[in-house]
Amino acid sequence: MTAMARVRAGWQHANRRGDVSAAAMALAPAVILFAIFNIYPLLYSGYLSVMEWDGFSPDKSYVGLDNYRALVESATFRNALGVTLQYTLSVAVLGVAASLVIAVLLNSGVCGQNIYRLVYFLPVVTSTVAAAVVWRYLMTPGTGYADVLLRDLGITPPNPTWLRNPTWALRIVMLVGIWKRIGFNIVIYLAGLQNIPKEFYEAATVDGAGTWARFRHITIPLISPITLLLVIMSIIDSFLIFDVVYVMTDGGPIGTTEVVGLLLYREAFRYFNLGTASAMGWVIFAIVFAVTMVQWKFFGAREASL
């Protein structure tokens, strides 16, 4: 046996035993890219969160937890956190509830359900920035379609209108968030509804249960894992809102739509307070991580009970 044949035989024997070297070679590119584009920025932002740096100076000053203390004492950050929570809870709860109702209607055999599914799913595959620009034009004061429609119906639009109104601006942004999210939720709900055996509904009907009773005692309990999953996913996704607010309102009027993601962007790329922005990013990470742990606890307990 030649030397090359012995090496090949040894490599094949080693891989038959554990495939360690083959797995390492296959995974190495993905691990390296993940480390460069995810792990390193994460650790570096943690380092910057305890420093004072403008992004240009060669020197960085160590400030300990001062950046985090400044966030706690900042009224602007507390306002942004409150707006973000308000947006997140509204989009998650209203989006999931509306999705469930529409999915049940689509699953009931309504005529043209494929067309409805396409219409509801279109916002999911539409660019968020493009959708935000279209919504901003729809809400343009005076000439926007919202104002034109209200005037045609004999209703006076609010003054100041929509995105310039402190009462309406956040509601419009929430509406766009729900509109973008609802198609994805409907697809997941439809998959769950079609897996419920029809025998359950037939037996309940024989026992005299009406539509509401079947929905309450059969549909809701059997799709509750899907509901929980969608609520958690909606909360995580909504908490990271940035692009819609940036395009439609830029945080205005008077900070009523200023979310944490937009505030972080301003601190980092307008005011060049990279230490404060990094600390803000870690606060967002901690909140999202806590929500993920809640999800893991709920699903872990449910799977353990099955």
mmCIF file with all atom_site columns, C-alpha atoms in Angstrom, residues 97-236:
data_model
loop_
_atom_site.group_PDB
_atom_site.id
_atom_site.type_symbol
_atom_site.label_atom_id
_atom_site.label_alt_id
_atom_site.label_comp_id
_atom_site.label_asym_id
_atom_site.label_entity_id
_atom_site.label_seq_id
_atom_site.pdbx_PDB_ins_code
_atom_site.Cartn_x
_atom_site.Cartn_y
_atom_site.Cartn_z
_atom_site.occupancy
_atom_site.B_iso_or_equiv
_atom_site.pdbx_formal_charge
_atom_site.auth_seq_id
_atom_site.auth_comp_id
_atom_site.auth_asym_id
_atom_site.auth_atom_id
_atom_site.pdbx_PDB_model_num
ATOM 1   C CA . ALA A 1 97  ? -56.644 38.732 17.119 1.00 0.00 ? 97  ALA A CA 1
ATOM 2   C CA . ALA A 1 98  ? -57.462 40.110 13.642 1.00 0.00 ? 98  ALA A CA 1
ATOM 3   C CA . SER A 1 99  ? -55.436 37.318 12.016 1.00 0.00 ? 99  SER A CA 1
ATOM 4   C CA . LEU A 1 100 ? -57.382 34.658 13.907 1.00 0.00 ? 100 LEU A CA 1
ATOM 5   C CA . VAL A 1 101 ? -60.743 36.091 12.859 1.00 0.00 ? 101 VAL A CA 1
ATOM 6   C CA . ILE A 1 102 ? -59.724 36.377 9.197  1.00 0.00 ? 102 ILE A CA 1
ATOM 7   C CA . ALA A 1 103 ? -58.146 32.895 9.176  1.00 0.00 ? 103 ALA A CA 1
ATOM 8   C CA . VAL A 1 104 ? -61.329 31.350 10.601 1.00 0.00 ? 104 VAL A CA 1
ATOM 9   C CA . LEU A 1 105 ? -63.396 33.099 7.916  1.00 0.00 ? 105 LEU A CA 1
ATOM 10  C CA . LEU A 1 106 ? -61.037 31.957 5.155  1.00 0.00 ? 106 LEU A CA 1
ATOM 11  C CA . ASN A 1 107 ? -61.080 28.413 6.526  1.00 0.00 ? 107 ASN A CA 1
ATOM 12  C CA . SER A 1 108 ? -64.891 28.298 6.516  1.00 0.00 ? 108 SER A CA 1
ATOM 13  C CA . GLY A 1 109 ? -65.028 27.779 2.751  1.00 0.00 ? 109 GLY A CA 1
ATOM 14  C CA . VAL A 1 110 ? -65.664 31.357 1.658  1.00 0.00 ? 110 VAL A CA 1
ATOM 15  C CA . CYS A 1 111 ? -65.672 31.839 -2.120 1.00 0.00 ? 111 CYS A CA 1
ATOM 16  C CA . GLY A 1 112 ? -62.340 33.023 -3.602 1.00 0.00 ? 112 GLY A CA 1
ATOM 17  C CA . GLN A 1 113 ? -60.193 32.135 -0.603 1.00 0.00 ? 113 GLN A CA 1
ATOM 18  C CA . ASN A 1 114 ? -57.015 31.859 -2.696 1.00 0.00 ? 114 ASN A CA 1
ATOM 19  C CA . ILE A 1 115 ? -57.450 35.459 -3.845 1.00 0.00 ? 115 ILE A CA 1
ATOM 20  C CA . TYR A 1 116 ? -58.004 36.624 -0.258 1.00 0.00 ? 116 TYR A CA 1
ATOM 21  C CA . ARG A 1 117 ? -54.901 34.721 0.881  1.00 0.00 ? 117 ARG A CA 1
ATOM 22  C CA . LEU A 1 118 ? -52.845 36.433 -1.838 1.00 0.00 ? 118 LEU A CA 1
ATOM 23  C CA . VAL A 1 119 ? -54.213 39.861 -0.927 1.00 0.00 ? 119 VAL A CA 1
ATOM 24  C CA . TYR A 1 120 ? -53.506 39.406 2.774  1.00 0.00 ? 120 TYR A CA 1
ATOM 25  C CA . PHE A 1 121 ? -50.016 37.984 2.169  1.00 0.00 ? 121 PHE A CA 1
ATOM 26  C CA . LEU A 1 122 ? -48.860 40.713 -0.244 1.00 0.00 ? 122 LEU A CA 1
ATOM 27  C CA . PRO A 1 123 ? -47.814 43.137 2.557  1.00 0.00 ? 123 PRO A CA 1
ATOM 28  C CA . VAL A 1 124 ? -45.479 40.449 3.959  1.00 0.00 ? 124 VAL A CA 1
ATOM 29  C CA . VAL A 1 125 ? -43.415 40.318 0.757  1.00 0.00 ? 125 VAL A CA 1
ATOM 30  C CA . THR A 1 126 ? -43.577 44.069 0.163  1.00 0.00 ? 126 THR A CA 1
ATOM 31  C CA . SER A 1 127 ? -40.524 46.121 1.056  1.00 0.00 ? 127 SER A CA 1
ATOM 32  C CA . THR A 1 128 ? -41.120 47.794 4.405  1.00 0.00 ? 128 THR A CA 1
ATOM 33  C CA . VAL A 1 129 ? -39.624 51.097 3.280  1.00 0.00 ? 129 VAL A CA 1
ATOM 34  C CA . ALA A 1 130 ? -41.689 51.134 0.076  1.00 0.00 ? 130 ALA A CA 1
ATOM 35  C CA . ALA A 1 131 ? -44.850 50.356 2.048  1.00 0.00 ? 131 ALA A CA 1
ATOM 36  C CA . ALA A 1 132 ? -44.057 53.116 4.555  1.00 0.00 ? 132 ALA A CA 1
ATOM 37  C CA . VAL A 1 133 ? -43.572 55.640 1.734  1.00 0.00 ? 133 VAL A CA 1
ATOM 38  C CA . VAL A 1 134 ? -46.938 54.691 0.202  1.00 0.00 ? 134 VAL A CA 1
ATOM 39  C CA . TRP A 1 135 ? -48.680 55.005 3.583  1.00 0.00 ? 135 TRP A CA 1
ATOM 40  C CA . ARG A 1 136 ? -47.049 58.388 4.141  1.00 0.00 ? 136 ARG A CA 1
ATOM 41  C CA . TYR A 1 137 ? -48.470 59.613 0.812  1.00 0.00 ? 137 TYR A CA 1
ATOM 42  C CA . LEU A 1 138 ? -51.883 58.194 1.731  1.00 0.00 ? 138 LEU A CA 1
ATOM 43  C CA . MET A 1 139 ? -51.790 60.290 4.906  1.00 0.00 ? 139 MET A CA 1
ATOM 44  C CA . THR A 1 140 ? -50.498 63.471 3.279  1.00 0.00 ? 140 THR A CA 1
ATOM 45  C CA . PRO A 1 141 ? -52.363 66.471 4.751  1.00 0.00 ? 141 PRO A CA 1
ATOM 46  C CA . GLY A 1 142 ? -54.950 67.907 2.399  1.00 0.00 ? 142 GLY A CA 1
ATOM 47  C CA . THR A 1 143 ? -54.246 65.863 -0.750 1.00 0.00 ? 143 THR A CA 1
ATOM 48  C CA . GLY A 1 144 ? -53.766 62.379 0.760  1.00 0.00 ? 144 GLY A CA 1
ATOM 49  C CA . TYR A 1 145 ? -56.358 59.710 -0.023 1.00 0.00 ? 145 TYR A CA 1
ATOM 50  C CA . ALA A 1 146 ? -57.363 59.505 3.652  1.00 0.00 ? 146 ALA A CA 1
ATOM 51  C CA . ASP A 1 147 ? -58.330 63.198 3.730  1.00 0.00 ? 147 ASP A CA 1
ATOM 52  C CA . VAL A 1 148 ? -59.994 63.015 0.295  1.00 0.00 ? 148 VAL A CA 1
ATOM 53  C CA . LEU A 1 149 ? -62.057 59.972 1.335  1.00 0.00 ? 149 LEU A CA 1
ATOM 54  C CA . LEU A 1 150 ? -63.194 61.580 4.589  1.00 0.00 ? 150 LEU A CA 1
ATOM 55  C CA . ARG A 1 151 ? -64.202 64.806 2.817  1.00 0.00 ? 151 ARG A CA 1
ATOM 56  C CA . ASP A 1 152 ? -66.156 62.784 0.223  1.00 0.00 ? 152 ASP A CA 1
ATOM 57  C CA . LEU A 1 153 ? -68.018 61.133 3.107  1.00 0.00 ? 153 LEU A CA 1
ATOM 58  C CA . GLY A 1 154 ? -68.739 64.506 4.663  1.00 0.00 ? 154 GLY A CA 1
ATOM 59  C CA . ILE A 1 155 ? -66.344 63.996 7.584  1.00 0.00 ? 155 ILE A CA 1
ATOM 60  C CA . THR A 1 156 ? -63.813 66.640 8.563  1.00 0.00 ? 156 THR A CA 1
ATOM 61  C CA . PRO A 1 157 ? -60.259 65.223 8.843  1.00 0.00 ? 157 PRO A CA 1
ATOM 62  C CA . PRO A 1 158 ? -58.450 65.797 12.158 1.00 0.00 ? 158 PRO A CA 1
ATOM 63  C CA . ASN A 1 159 ? -56.465 69.001 12.458 1.00 0.00 ? 159 ASN A CA 1
ATOM 64  C CA . PRO A 1 160 ? -53.485 68.737 12.377 1.00 0.00 ? 160 PRO A CA 1
ATOM 65  C CA . THR A 1 161 ? -53.892 65.692 10.184 1.00 0.00 ? 161 THR A CA 1
ATOM 66  C CA . TRP A 1 162 ? -52.758 62.125 10.804 1.00 0.00 ? 162 TRP A CA 1
ATOM 67  C CA . LEU A 1 163 ? -48.953 61.931 10.959 1.00 0.00 ? 163 LEU A CA 1
ATOM 68  C CA . ARG A 1 164 ? -48.695 65.510 12.305 1.00 0.00 ? 164 ARG A CA 1
ATOM 69  C CA . ASN A 1 165 ? -51.257 64.879 15.002 1.00 0.00 ? 165 ASN A CA 1
ATOM 70  C CA . PRO A 1 166 ? -49.875 63.675 18.405 1.00 0.00 ? 166 PRO A CA 1
ATOM 71  C CA . THR A 1 167 ? -53.035 61.605 18.941 1.00 0.00 ? 167 THR A CA 1
ATOM 72  C CA . TRP A 1 168 ? -53.143 59.916 15.532 1.00 0.00 ? 168 TRP A CA 1
ATOM 73  C CA . ALA A 1 169 ? -49.482 59.527 14.502 1.00 0.00 ? 169 ALA A CA 1
ATOM 74  C CA . LEU A 1 170 ? -48.695 56.482 16.647 1.00 0.00 ? 170 LEU A CA 1
ATOM 75  C CA . ARG A 1 171 ? -52.048 54.872 15.766 1.00 0.00 ? 171 ARG A CA 1
ATOM 76  C CA . ILE A 1 172 ? -51.254 55.159 12.050 1.00 0.00 ? 172 ILE A CA 1
ATOM 77  C CA . VAL A 1 173 ? -47.817 53.607 12.607 1.00 0.00 ? 173 VAL A CA 1
ATOM 78  C CA . MET A 1 174 ? -49.472 50.781 14.573 1.00 0.00 ? 174 MET A CA 1
ATOM 79  C CA . LEU A 1 175 ? -51.935 50.253 11.719 1.00 0.00 ? 175 LEU A CA 1
ATOM 80  C CA . VAL A 1 176 ? -49.052 49.848 9.263  1.00 0.00 ? 176 VAL A CA 1
ATOM 81  C CA . GLY A 1 177 ? -47.340 47.405 11.641 1.00 0.00 ? 177 GLY A CA 1
ATOM 82  C CA . ILE A 1 178 ? -50.490 45.275 11.928 1.00 0.00 ? 178 ILE A CA 1
ATOM 83  C CA . TRP A 1 179 ? -51.044 45.441 8.147  1.00 0.00 ? 179 TRP A CA 1
ATOM 84  C CA . LYS A 1 180 ? -47.482 44.216 7.525  1.00 0.00 ? 180 LYS A CA 1
ATOM 85  C CA . ARG A 1 181 ? -47.728 41.398 10.058 1.00 0.00 ? 181 ARG A CA 1
ATOM 86  C CA . ILE A 1 182 ? -51.233 40.087 9.498  1.00 0.00 ? 182 ILE A CA 1
ATOM 87  C CA . GLY A 1 183 ? -50.526 38.005 6.351  1.00 0.00 ? 183 GLY A CA 1
ATOM 88  C CA . PHE A 1 184 ? -47.839 35.916 8.038  1.00 0.00 ? 184 PHE A CA 1
ATOM 89  C CA . ASN A 1 185 ? -50.092 35.256 11.041 1.00 0.00 ? 185 ASN A CA 1
ATOM 90  C CA . ILE A 1 186 ? -52.973 34.195 8.795  1.00 0.00 ? 186 ILE A CA 1
ATOM 91  C CA . VAL A 1 187 ? -50.828 31.619 6.971  1.00 0.00 ? 187 VAL A CA 1
ATOM 92  C CA . ILE A 1 188 ? -49.713 30.069 10.271 1.00 0.00 ? 188 ILE A CA 1
ATOM 93  C CA . TYR A 1 189 ? -53.266 30.068 11.649 1.00 0.00 ? 189 TYR A CA 1
ATOM 94  C CA . LEU A 1 190 ? -54.662 28.455 8.489  1.00 0.00 ? 190 LEU A CA 1
ATOM 95  C CA . ALA A 1 191 ? -52.125 25.639 8.767  1.00 0.00 ? 191 ALA A CA 1
ATOM 96  C CA . GLY A 1 192 ? -53.247 25.048 12.358 1.00 0.00 ? 192 GLY A CA 1
ATOM 97  C CA . LEU A 1 193 ? -56.971 25.270 11.619 1.00 0.00 ? 193 LEU A CA 1
ATOM 98  C CA . GLN A 1 194 ? -56.741 22.742 8.774  1.00 0.00 ? 194 GLN A CA 1
ATOM 99  C CA . ASN A 1 195 ? -55.133 20.227 11.140 1.00 0.00 ? 195 ASN A CA 1
ATOM 100 C CA . ILE A 1 196 ? -58.129 20.210 13.518 1.00 0.00 ? 196 ILE A CA 1
ATOM 101 C CA . PRO A 1 197 ? -60.144 17.019 12.815 1.00 0.00 ? 197 PRO A CA 1
ATOM 102 C CA . LYS A 1 198 ? -63.579 17.795 11.384 1.00 0.00 ? 198 LYS A CA 1
ATOM 103 C CA . GLU A 1 199 ? -65.040 15.024 13.582 1.00 0.00 ? 199 GLU A CA 1
ATOM 104 C CA . PHE A 1 200 ? -64.688 17.327 16.593 1.00 0.00 ? 200 PHE A CA 1
ATOM 105 C CA . TYR A 1 201 ? -66.948 19.960 15.007 1.00 0.00 ? 201 TYR A CA 1
ATOM 106 C CA . GLU A 1 202 ? -69.415 17.330 13.753 1.00 0.00 ? 202 GLU A CA 1
ATOM 107 C CA . ALA A 1 203 ? -69.727 15.781 17.215 1.00 0.00 ? 203 ALA A CA 1
ATOM 108 C CA . ALA A 1 204 ? -70.202 19.208 18.807 1.00 0.00 ? 204 ALA A CA 1
ATOM 109 C CA . THR A 1 205 ? -72.867 20.087 16.236 1.00 0.00 ? 205 THR A CA 1
ATOM 110 C CA . VAL A 1 206 ? -74.726 16.852 17.008 1.00 0.00 ? 206 VAL A CA 1
ATOM 111 C CA . ASP A 1 207 ? -74.614 17.816 20.704 1.00 0.00 ? 207 ASP A CA 1
ATOM 112 C CA . GLY A 1 208 ? -76.269 21.128 19.866 1.00 0.00 ? 208 GLY A CA 1
ATOM 113 C CA . ALA A 1 209 ? -73.239 23.436 20.008 1.00 0.00 ? 209 ALA A CA 1
ATOM 114 C CA . GLY A 1 210 ? -73.577 26.625 17.959 1.00 0.00 ? 210 GLY A CA 1
ATOM 115 C CA . THR A 1 211 ? -70.914 28.464 15.954 1.00 0.00 ? 211 THR A CA 1
ATOM 116 C CA . TRP A 1 212 ? -69.628 30.500 18.903 1.00 0.00 ? 212 TRP A CA 1
ATOM 117 C CA . ALA A 1 213 ? -69.556 27.457 21.213 1.00 0.00 ? 213 ALA A CA 1
ATOM 118 C CA . ARG A 1 214 ? -67.551 25.430 18.678 1.00 0.00 ? 214 ARG A CA 1
ATOM 119 C CA . PHE A 1 215 ? -65.129 28.321 18.208 1.00 0.00 ? 215 PHE A CA 1
ATOM 120 C CA . ARG A 1 216 ? -64.721 28.855 21.942 1.00 0.00 ? 216 ARG A CA 1
ATOM 121 C CA . HIS A 1 217 ? -64.477 25.246 23.135 1.00 0.00 ? 217 HIS A CA 1
ATOM 122 C CA . ILE A 1 218 ? -62.762 23.566 20.145 1.00 0.00 ? 218 ILE A CA 1
ATOM 123 C CA . THR A 1 219 ? -60.927 26.058 17.939 1.00 0.00 ? 219 THR A CA 1
ATOM 124 C CA . ILE A 1 220 ? -59.375 28.322 20.573 1.00 0.00 ? 220 ILE A CA 1
ATOM 125 C CA . PRO A 1 221 ? -58.001 25.529 22.845 1.00 0.00 ? 221 PRO A CA 1
ATOM 126 C CA . LEU A 1 222 ? -56.565 23.500 19.952 1.00 0.00 ? 222 LEU A CA 1
ATOM 127 C CA . ILE A 1 223 ? -54.742 26.436 18.358 1.00 0.00 ? 223 ILE A CA 1
ATOM 128 C CA . SER A 1 224 ? -53.552 27.974 21.621 1.00 0.00 ? 224 SER A CA 1
ATOM 129 C CA . PRO A 1 225 ? -49.905 26.834 21.032 1.00 0.00 ? 225 PRO A CA 1
ATOM 130 C CA . ILE A 1 226 ? -49.957 28.640 17.675 1.00 0.00 ? 226 ILE A CA 1
ATOM 131 C CA . THR A 1 227 ? -51.452 31.728 19.294 1.00 0.00 ? 227 THR A CA 1
ATOM 132 C CA . LEU A 1 228 ? -48.726 31.774 21.927 1.00 0.00 ? 228 LEU A CA 1
ATOM 133 C CA . LEU A 1 229 ? -46.033 31.353 19.275 1.00 0.00 ? 229 LEU A CA 1
ATOM 134 C CA . LEU A 1 230 ? -47.422 34.192 17.149 1.00 0.00 ? 230 LEU A CA 1
ATOM 135 C CA . VAL A 1 231 ? -47.751 36.525 20.132 1.00 0.00 ? 231 VAL A CA 1
ATOM 136 C CA . ILE A 1 232 ? -44.142 35.943 21.155 1.00 0.00 ? 232 ILE A CA 1
ATOM 137 C CA . MET A 1 233 ? -42.857 36.337 17.586 1.00 0.00 ? 233 MET A CA 1
ATOM 138 C CA . SER A 1 234 ? -44.918 39.502 17.120 1.00 0.00 ? 234 SER A CA 1
ATOM 139 C CA . ILE A 1 235 ? -43.579 40.985 20.362 1.00 0.00 ? 235 ILE A CA 1
ATOM 140 C CA . ILE A 1 236 ? -39.957 40.340 19.389 1.00 0.00 ? 236 ILE A CA 1
#
